[in-house]
Amino acid sequence: MKIVISIGGSVLISNQDLKKIRSFADTIKKLAKDHTVYVIVGGGWIAREYISTARSLGANEAECDCLGIDITRINTRLLITALGEKAYPLAPTSYQDARKAALSKKIVVMGGLIPGQTTDAVSAVLAEYEGADLLINATSVDGVYTADPGHNKDAKKFTTMTASQLVDIVTKIDISAGSNSPIDLLAAKIIQRCGIRTIVIDGHDPNNIIEAVEGRNNGTLIE
Ligand code: UTP
């Protein structure tokens, strides 16, 4: 299978935990033995802290987005380092470059691309562009809920949902730099238009990625 995995910076880089980064790298290398794997890395708390400081200093949202993109690329370098020779050594900065990098048969790892979106959108567009069979979003929540579970105790998790339901839910979430959403609106729209099988899972445990590839996920399946 051709698989695009989006890993939230908040789950990959928790307190620069070396064991965590290595364990993600081991999981990805294991999958890459049988599948073509692309990984998109998010910015996590480091991006949010930089964005918040820049905003307080007077930066507008697009400028904050650019800062967020830079942090996703720094996180990407850490994962490339952990993957060693199995990874393509440079992070592509366009979908065309990602395709070229994939010709190397190595694991392609990249971060953010343009302001006004998050790495969810990058992973959805890349999945469409490369004709992936599966898109996995390993994030800090364990699936898509009817409302933000952090703020609404009555929020219910979807085990399966349609892309149109996903679009309806994320439409209500704001898109300021660093904002929290299980999947951003652009990504949801891309998933809707290309119909790619997508699974949102709790990314804190890298093993959940293997489970999702093998069809045993505890998250939300969008199809
Ligand atoms: P992330 O993709 O990491 O956002 O990008 P996220 O989903 O909030 O973070 P995780 O899941 O906890 O890692 C961080 C920020 O970088 C900017 C946005 O401001 C985003 O909120 N960004 C990222 C872009 O503007 N464009 C991109 O292509 C990627």
mmCIF file of C-alpha atoms and ligand atoms in Angstrom:
data_model
loop_
_atom_site.group_PDB
_atom_site.id
_atom_site.type_symbol
_atom_site.label_atom_id
_atom_site.label_comp_id
_atom_site.label_asym_id
_atom_site.label_seq_id
_atom_site.Cartn_x
_atom_site.Cartn_y
_atom_site.Cartn_z
ATOM 1 C CA MET A 1 0.000 0.000 0.000
ATOM 2 C CA LYS A 2 0.933 3.625 -0.393
ATOM 3 C CA ILE A 3 0.399 5.284 2.988
ATOM 4 C CA VAL A 4 0.601 8.924 4.066
ATOM 5 C CA ILE A 5 0.997 9.373 7.828
ATOM 6 C CA SER A 6 0.475 12.752 9.448
ATOM 7 C CA ILE A 7 2.103 12.914 12.881
ATOM 8 C CA GLY A 8 1.157 15.833 15.119
ATOM 9 C CA GLY A 9 4.164 17.659 16.490
ATOM 10 C CA SER A 10 2.538 17.456 19.916
ATOM 11 C CA VAL A 11 2.740 13.654 19.922
ATOM 12 C CA LEU A 12 6.143 13.296 18.226
ATOM 13 C CA ILE A 13 8.038 15.924 20.183
ATOM 14 C CA SER A 14 6.768 15.669 23.742
ATOM 15 C CA ASN A 15 9.509 17.274 25.866
ATOM 16 C CA GLN A 16 12.163 16.210 23.321
ATOM 17 C CA ASP A 17 11.605 12.634 24.521
ATOM 18 C CA LEU A 18 14.270 10.659 22.636
ATOM 19 C CA LYS A 19 12.570 7.331 23.293
ATOM 20 C CA LYS A 20 9.352 8.644 21.739
ATOM 21 C CA ILE A 21 11.034 9.896 18.569
ATOM 22 C CA ARG A 22 12.984 6.618 18.218
ATOM 23 C CA SER A 23 9.853 4.607 18.725
ATOM 24 C CA PHE A 24 8.049 6.546 15.962
ATOM 25 C CA ALA A 25 11.081 6.033 13.706
ATOM 26 C CA ASP A 26 11.104 2.264 14.412
ATOM 27 C CA THR A 27 7.387 2.008 13.674
ATOM 28 C CA ILE A 28 7.741 3.907 10.397
ATOM 29 C CA LYS A 29 10.748 1.794 9.331
ATOM 30 C CA LYS A 30 8.758 -1.368 10.089
ATOM 31 C CA LEU A 31 5.879 -0.180 7.896
ATOM 32 C CA ALA A 32 8.242 0.895 5.113
ATOM 33 C CA LYS A 33 9.406 -2.729 4.710
ATOM 34 C CA ASP A 34 6.030 -3.617 3.160
ATOM 35 C CA HIS A 35 4.589 -0.254 2.113
ATOM 36 C CA THR A 36 5.518 3.033 0.454
ATOM 37 C CA VAL A 37 5.434 5.516 3.314
ATOM 38 C CA TYR A 38 5.288 9.324 3.393
ATOM 39 C CA VAL A 39 5.322 11.142 6.726
ATOM 40 C CA ILE A 40 4.162 14.693 7.413
ATOM 41 C CA VAL A 41 5.334 16.179 10.713
ATOM 42 C CA GLY A 42 3.458 18.878 12.629
ATOM 43 C CA GLY A 43 4.647 21.734 14.803
ATOM 44 C CA GLY A 44 3.169 20.827 18.193
ATOM 45 C CA TRP A 45 3.610 22.919 21.331
ATOM 46 C CA ILE A 46 6.841 24.507 20.082
ATOM 47 C CA ALA A 47 4.980 25.998 17.097
ATOM 48 C CA ARG A 48 2.168 27.178 19.386
ATOM 49 C CA GLU A 49 4.640 28.888 21.756
ATOM 50 C CA TYR A 50 6.457 30.658 18.934
ATOM 51 C CA ILE A 51 3.172 31.666 17.301
ATOM 52 C CA SER A 52 1.838 33.051 20.558
ATOM 53 C CA THR A 53 5.016 35.077 21.178
ATOM 54 C CA ALA A 54 5.061 36.412 17.611
ATOM 55 C CA ARG A 55 1.355 37.327 17.839
ATOM 56 C CA SER A 56 2.014 39.256 21.063
ATOM 57 C CA LEU A 57 4.828 41.064 19.274
ATOM 58 C CA GLY A 58 2.367 42.192 16.576
ATOM 59 C CA ALA A 59 2.738 39.524 13.869
ATOM 60 C CA ASN A 60 -0.364 38.946 11.728
ATOM 61 C CA GLU A 61 -1.850 35.455 11.253
ATOM 62 C CA ALA A 62 -0.062 34.793 7.954
ATOM 63 C CA GLU A 63 3.260 35.731 9.551
ATOM 64 C CA CYS A 64 2.445 33.426 12.469
ATOM 65 C CA ASP A 65 1.641 30.641 9.987
ATOM 66 C CA CYS A 66 5.094 31.087 8.389
ATOM 67 C CA LEU A 67 6.684 30.698 11.799
ATOM 68 C CA GLY A 68 4.606 27.547 12.365
ATOM 69 C CA ILE A 69 5.809 26.152 9.019
ATOM 70 C CA ASP A 70 9.433 26.745 10.040
ATOM 71 C CA ILE A 71 8.898 24.776 13.256
ATOM 72 C CA THR A 72 7.270 21.857 11.398
ATOM 73 C CA ARG A 73 10.385 21.722 9.224
ATOM 74 C CA ILE A 74 12.667 21.707 12.268
ATOM 75 C CA ASN A 75 10.650 18.810 13.735
ATOM 76 C CA THR A 76 10.886 17.077 10.357
ATOM 77 C CA ARG A 77 14.675 17.206 10.543
ATOM 78 C CA LEU A 78 14.580 15.410 13.898
ATOM 79 C CA LEU A 79 12.506 12.565 12.464
ATOM 80 C CA ILE A 80 14.720 12.341 9.357
ATOM 81 C CA THR A 81 17.728 12.077 11.678
ATOM 82 C CA ALA A 82 16.050 9.325 13.715
ATOM 83 C CA LEU A 83 15.166 7.377 10.533
ATOM 84 C CA GLY A 84 18.786 7.522 9.347
ATOM 85 C CA GLU A 85 19.539 6.088 5.923
ATOM 86 C CA LYS A 86 15.972 4.808 5.486
ATOM 87 C CA ALA A 87 14.754 8.399 5.047
ATOM 88 C CA TYR A 88 15.207 10.686 2.078
ATOM 89 C CA PRO A 89 17.684 13.153 3.608
ATOM 90 C CA LEU A 90 15.924 16.397 2.662
ATOM 91 C CA ALA A 91 12.390 17.538 3.463
ATOM 92 C CA PRO A 92 10.573 18.358 0.190
ATOM 93 C CA THR A 93 8.975 21.807 0.058
ATOM 94 C CA SER A 94 6.461 21.005 -2.706
ATOM 95 C CA TYR A 95 4.336 18.043 -3.784
ATOM 96 C CA GLN A 96 6.387 17.737 -6.973
ATOM 97 C CA ASP A 97 9.584 17.490 -4.940
ATOM 98 C CA ALA A 98 7.951 14.891 -2.697
ATOM 99 C CA ARG A 99 7.206 12.790 -5.788
ATOM 100 C CA LYS A 100 10.798 13.139 -6.978
ATOM 101 C CA ALA A 101 12.061 12.187 -3.510
ATOM 102 C CA ALA A 102 9.831 9.094 -3.514
ATOM 103 C CA LEU A 103 11.661 7.831 -6.616
ATOM 104 C CA SER A 104 14.579 7.136 -4.263
ATOM 105 C CA LYS A 105 12.361 4.437 -2.608
ATOM 106 C CA LYS A 106 13.241 5.987 0.745
ATOM 107 C CA ILE A 107 10.782 7.248 3.338
ATOM 108 C CA VAL A 108 9.787 10.810 2.416
ATOM 109 C CA VAL A 109 9.334 13.139 5.402
ATOM 110 C CA MET A 110 8.081 16.708 5.097
ATOM 111 C CA GLY A 111 6.516 19.526 7.114
ATOM 112 C CA GLY A 112 4.270 22.495 6.330
ATOM 113 C CA LEU A 113 4.107 24.242 2.958
ATOM 114 C CA ILE A 114 2.023 27.430 2.766
ATOM 115 C CA PRO A 115 0.205 29.761 5.212
ATOM 116 C CA GLY A 116 -3.517 29.420 5.908
ATOM 117 C CA GLN A 117 -3.595 25.683 6.590
ATOM 118 C CA THR A 118 -1.933 23.058 8.779
ATOM 119 C CA THR A 119 0.053 19.922 8.053
ATOM 120 C CA ASP A 120 -3.302 18.054 7.940
ATOM 121 C CA ALA A 121 -3.913 19.768 4.595
ATOM 122 C CA VAL A 122 -0.393 18.955 3.391
ATOM 123 C CA SER A 123 -0.935 15.278 4.181
ATOM 124 C CA ALA A 124 -4.377 15.184 2.524
ATOM 125 C CA VAL A 125 -3.153 16.891 -0.658
ATOM 126 C CA LEU A 126 -0.050 14.697 -0.774
ATOM 127 C CA ALA A 127 -2.220 11.596 -0.333
ATOM 128 C CA GLU A 128 -4.373 12.717 -3.263
ATOM 129 C CA TYR A 129 -1.373 13.793 -5.367
ATOM 130 C CA GLU A 130 0.462 10.511 -4.867
ATOM 131 C CA GLY A 131 -2.669 8.359 -5.156
ATOM 132 C CA ALA A 132 -2.256 6.943 -1.648
ATOM 133 C CA ASP A 133 -4.427 4.062 -0.453
ATOM 134 C CA LEU A 134 -4.584 5.257 3.137
ATOM 135 C CA LEU A 135 -4.175 8.496 5.084
ATOM 136 C CA ILE A 136 -3.481 8.198 8.804
ATOM 137 C CA ASN A 137 -3.715 11.208 11.078
ATOM 138 C CA ALA A 138 -1.868 10.409 14.333
ATOM 139 C CA THR A 139 -2.835 13.246 16.590
ATOM 140 C CA SER A 140 -3.327 14.301 20.212
ATOM 141 C CA VAL A 141 -7.002 13.245 20.348
ATOM 142 C CA ASP A 142 -8.135 9.661 19.823
ATOM 143 C CA GLY A 143 -10.564 10.387 17.008
ATOM 144 C CA VAL A 144 -13.123 12.870 15.741
ATOM 145 C CA TYR A 145 -15.792 13.947 18.251
ATOM 146 C CA THR A 146 -19.132 15.676 17.837
ATOM 147 C CA ALA A 147 -17.547 18.651 19.680
ATOM 148 C CA ASP A 148 -14.168 19.455 21.281
ATOM 149 C CA PRO A 149 -13.859 16.765 24.021
ATOM 150 C CA GLY A 150 -11.544 19.066 26.000
ATOM 151 C CA HIS A 151 -14.318 21.636 26.379
ATOM 152 C CA ASN A 152 -17.531 19.608 26.117
ATOM 153 C CA LYS A 153 -18.013 16.567 28.355
ATOM 154 C CA ASP A 154 -21.011 15.433 26.292
ATOM 155 C CA ALA A 155 -18.894 15.164 23.119
ATOM 156 C CA LYS A 156 -19.192 11.720 21.511
ATOM 157 C CA LYS A 157 -16.548 10.002 19.409
ATOM 158 C CA PHE A 158 -17.346 8.768 15.903
ATOM 159 C CA THR A 159 -16.008 5.286 15.174
ATOM 160 C CA THR A 160 -16.882 5.826 11.508
ATOM 161 C CA MET A 161 -18.115 8.879 9.658
ATOM 162 C CA THR A 162 -18.446 10.241 6.146
ATOM 163 C CA ALA A 163 -16.180 12.963 4.799
ATOM 164 C CA SER A 164 -19.240 15.241 4.560
ATOM 165 C CA GLN A 165 -19.910 14.804 8.300
ATOM 166 C CA LEU A 166 -16.246 15.649 8.944
ATOM 167 C CA VAL A 167 -16.538 18.821 6.841
ATOM 168 C CA ASP A 168 -19.671 19.869 8.784
ATOM 169 C CA ILE A 169 -17.893 19.453 12.122
ATOM 170 C CA VAL A 170 -14.622 21.191 11.296
ATOM 171 C CA THR A 171 -16.310 24.083 9.461
ATOM 172 C CA LYS A 172 -17.272 25.478 12.878
ATOM 173 C CA ILE A 173 -13.654 25.543 14.155
ATOM 174 C CA ASP A 174 -11.626 28.753 13.710
ATOM 175 C CA ILE A 175 -8.506 28.712 11.503
ATOM 176 C CA SER A 176 -6.178 31.125 13.303
ATOM 177 C CA ALA A 177 -2.488 30.119 13.378
ATOM 178 C CA GLY A 178 -1.878 27.283 15.840
ATOM 179 C CA SER A 179 -5.603 26.584 16.357
ATOM 180 C CA ASN A 180 -6.819 23.158 17.525
ATOM 181 C CA SER A 181 -8.869 20.927 15.239
ATOM 182 C CA PRO A 182 -8.840 17.137 14.766
ATOM 183 C CA ILE A 183 -8.343 17.800 11.024
ATOM 184 C CA ASP A 184 -8.294 21.207 9.364
ATOM 185 C CA LEU A 185 -11.076 22.318 7.016
ATOM 186 C CA LEU A 186 -9.003 22.219 3.846
ATOM 187 C CA ALA A 187 -7.854 18.678 4.664
ATOM 188 C CA ALA A 188 -11.472 17.634 5.289
ATOM 189 C CA LYS A 189 -12.521 19.087 1.914
ATOM 190 C CA ILE A 190 -9.666 17.314 0.121
ATOM 191 C CA ILE A 191 -10.585 14.028 1.821
ATOM 192 C CA GLN A 192 -14.180 14.611 0.681
ATOM 193 C CA ARG A 193 -13.216 15.315 -2.930
ATOM 194 C CA CYS A 194 -10.755 12.453 -3.396
ATOM 195 C CA GLY A 195 -12.518 9.916 -1.190
ATOM 196 C CA ILE A 196 -9.320 8.619 0.331
ATOM 197 C CA ARG A 197 -9.749 6.196 3.229
ATOM 198 C CA THR A 198 -8.669 8.197 6.285
ATOM 199 C CA ILE A 199 -8.154 7.137 9.897
ATOM 200 C CA VAL A 200 -7.750 9.565 12.805
ATOM 201 C CA ILE A 201 -5.988 7.885 15.725
ATOM 202 C CA ASP A 202 -4.433 8.689 19.080
ATOM 203 C CA GLY A 203 -0.830 9.318 18.073
ATOM 204 C CA HIS A 204 0.649 9.139 21.578
ATOM 205 C CA ASP A 205 1.352 5.436 21.041
ATOM 206 C CA PRO A 206 3.130 4.796 17.698
ATOM 207 C CA ASN A 207 1.842 1.221 17.769
ATOM 208 C CA ASN A 208 -1.622 2.621 16.975
ATOM 209 C CA ILE A 209 -0.274 3.446 13.498
ATOM 210 C CA ILE A 210 0.521 -0.226 12.844
ATOM 211 C CA GLU A 211 -2.895 -1.222 14.192
ATOM 212 C CA ALA A 212 -4.572 1.253 11.833
ATOM 213 C CA VAL A 213 -2.664 -0.066 8.812
ATOM 214 C CA GLU A 214 -3.677 -3.594 9.788
ATOM 215 C CA GLY A 215 -7.338 -2.579 10.079
ATOM 216 C CA ARG A 216 -7.669 -2.590 13.872
ATOM 217 C CA ASN A 217 -8.018 1.029 14.884
ATOM 218 C CA ASN A 218 -9.641 2.544 17.974
ATOM 219 C CA GLY A 219 -9.986 5.941 16.357
ATOM 220 C CA THR A 220 -12.302 7.298 13.683
ATOM 221 C CA LEU A 221 -12.524 5.865 10.185
ATOM 222 C CA ILE A 222 -13.622 8.362 7.528
ATOM 223 C CA GLU A 223 -14.855 6.882 4.279
HETATM 224 P P1 UTP B 1 0.581 21.937 12.498
HETATM 225 O O1 UTP B 1 0.152 21.250 11.286
HETATM 226 O O2 UTP B 1 1.523 21.283 13.373
HETATM 227 O O3 UTP B 1 -0.679 22.392 13.308
HETATM 228 O O4 UTP B 1 1.166 23.346 12.122
HETATM 229 P P2 UTP B 1 -1.480 21.600 14.381
HETATM 230 O O5 UTP B 1 -2.317 20.597 13.703
HETATM 231 O O6 UTP B 1 -2.125 22.657 15.193
HETATM 232 O O7 UTP B 1 -0.374 20.936 15.318
HETATM 233 P P3 UTP B 1 -0.112 19.524 15.984
HETATM 234 O O8 UTP B 1 -1.106 18.523 15.405
HETATM 235 O O9 UTP B 1 -0.298 19.751 17.446
HETATM 236 O O10 UTP B 1 1.285 19.285 15.598
HETATM 237 C C1 UTP B 1 1.466 24.338 13.103
HETATM 238 C C2 UTP B 1 1.086 25.673 12.568
HETATM 239 O O11 UTP B 1 1.921 25.997 11.418
HETATM 240 C C3 UTP B 1 1.175 26.695 10.439
HETATM 241 C C4 UTP B 1 -0.226 26.900 11.035
HETATM 242 O O12 UTP B 1 -0.246 28.125 11.740
HETATM 243 C C5 UTP B 1 -0.338 25.739 12.027
HETATM 244 O O13 UTP B 1 -1.284 26.003 13.049
HETATM 245 N N1 UTP B 1 1.177 25.925 9.155
HETATM 246 C C6 UTP B 1 1.524 24.615 9.107
HETATM 247 C C7 UTP B 1 0.835 26.580 7.976
HETATM 248 O O14 UTP B 1 0.501 27.773 7.978
HETATM 249 N N2 UTP B 1 0.883 25.890 6.795
HETATM 250 C C8 UTP B 1 1.242 24.566 6.719
HETATM 251 O O15 UTP B 1 1.279 24.003 5.596
HETATM 252 C C9 UTP B 1 1.555 23.919 7.913
#
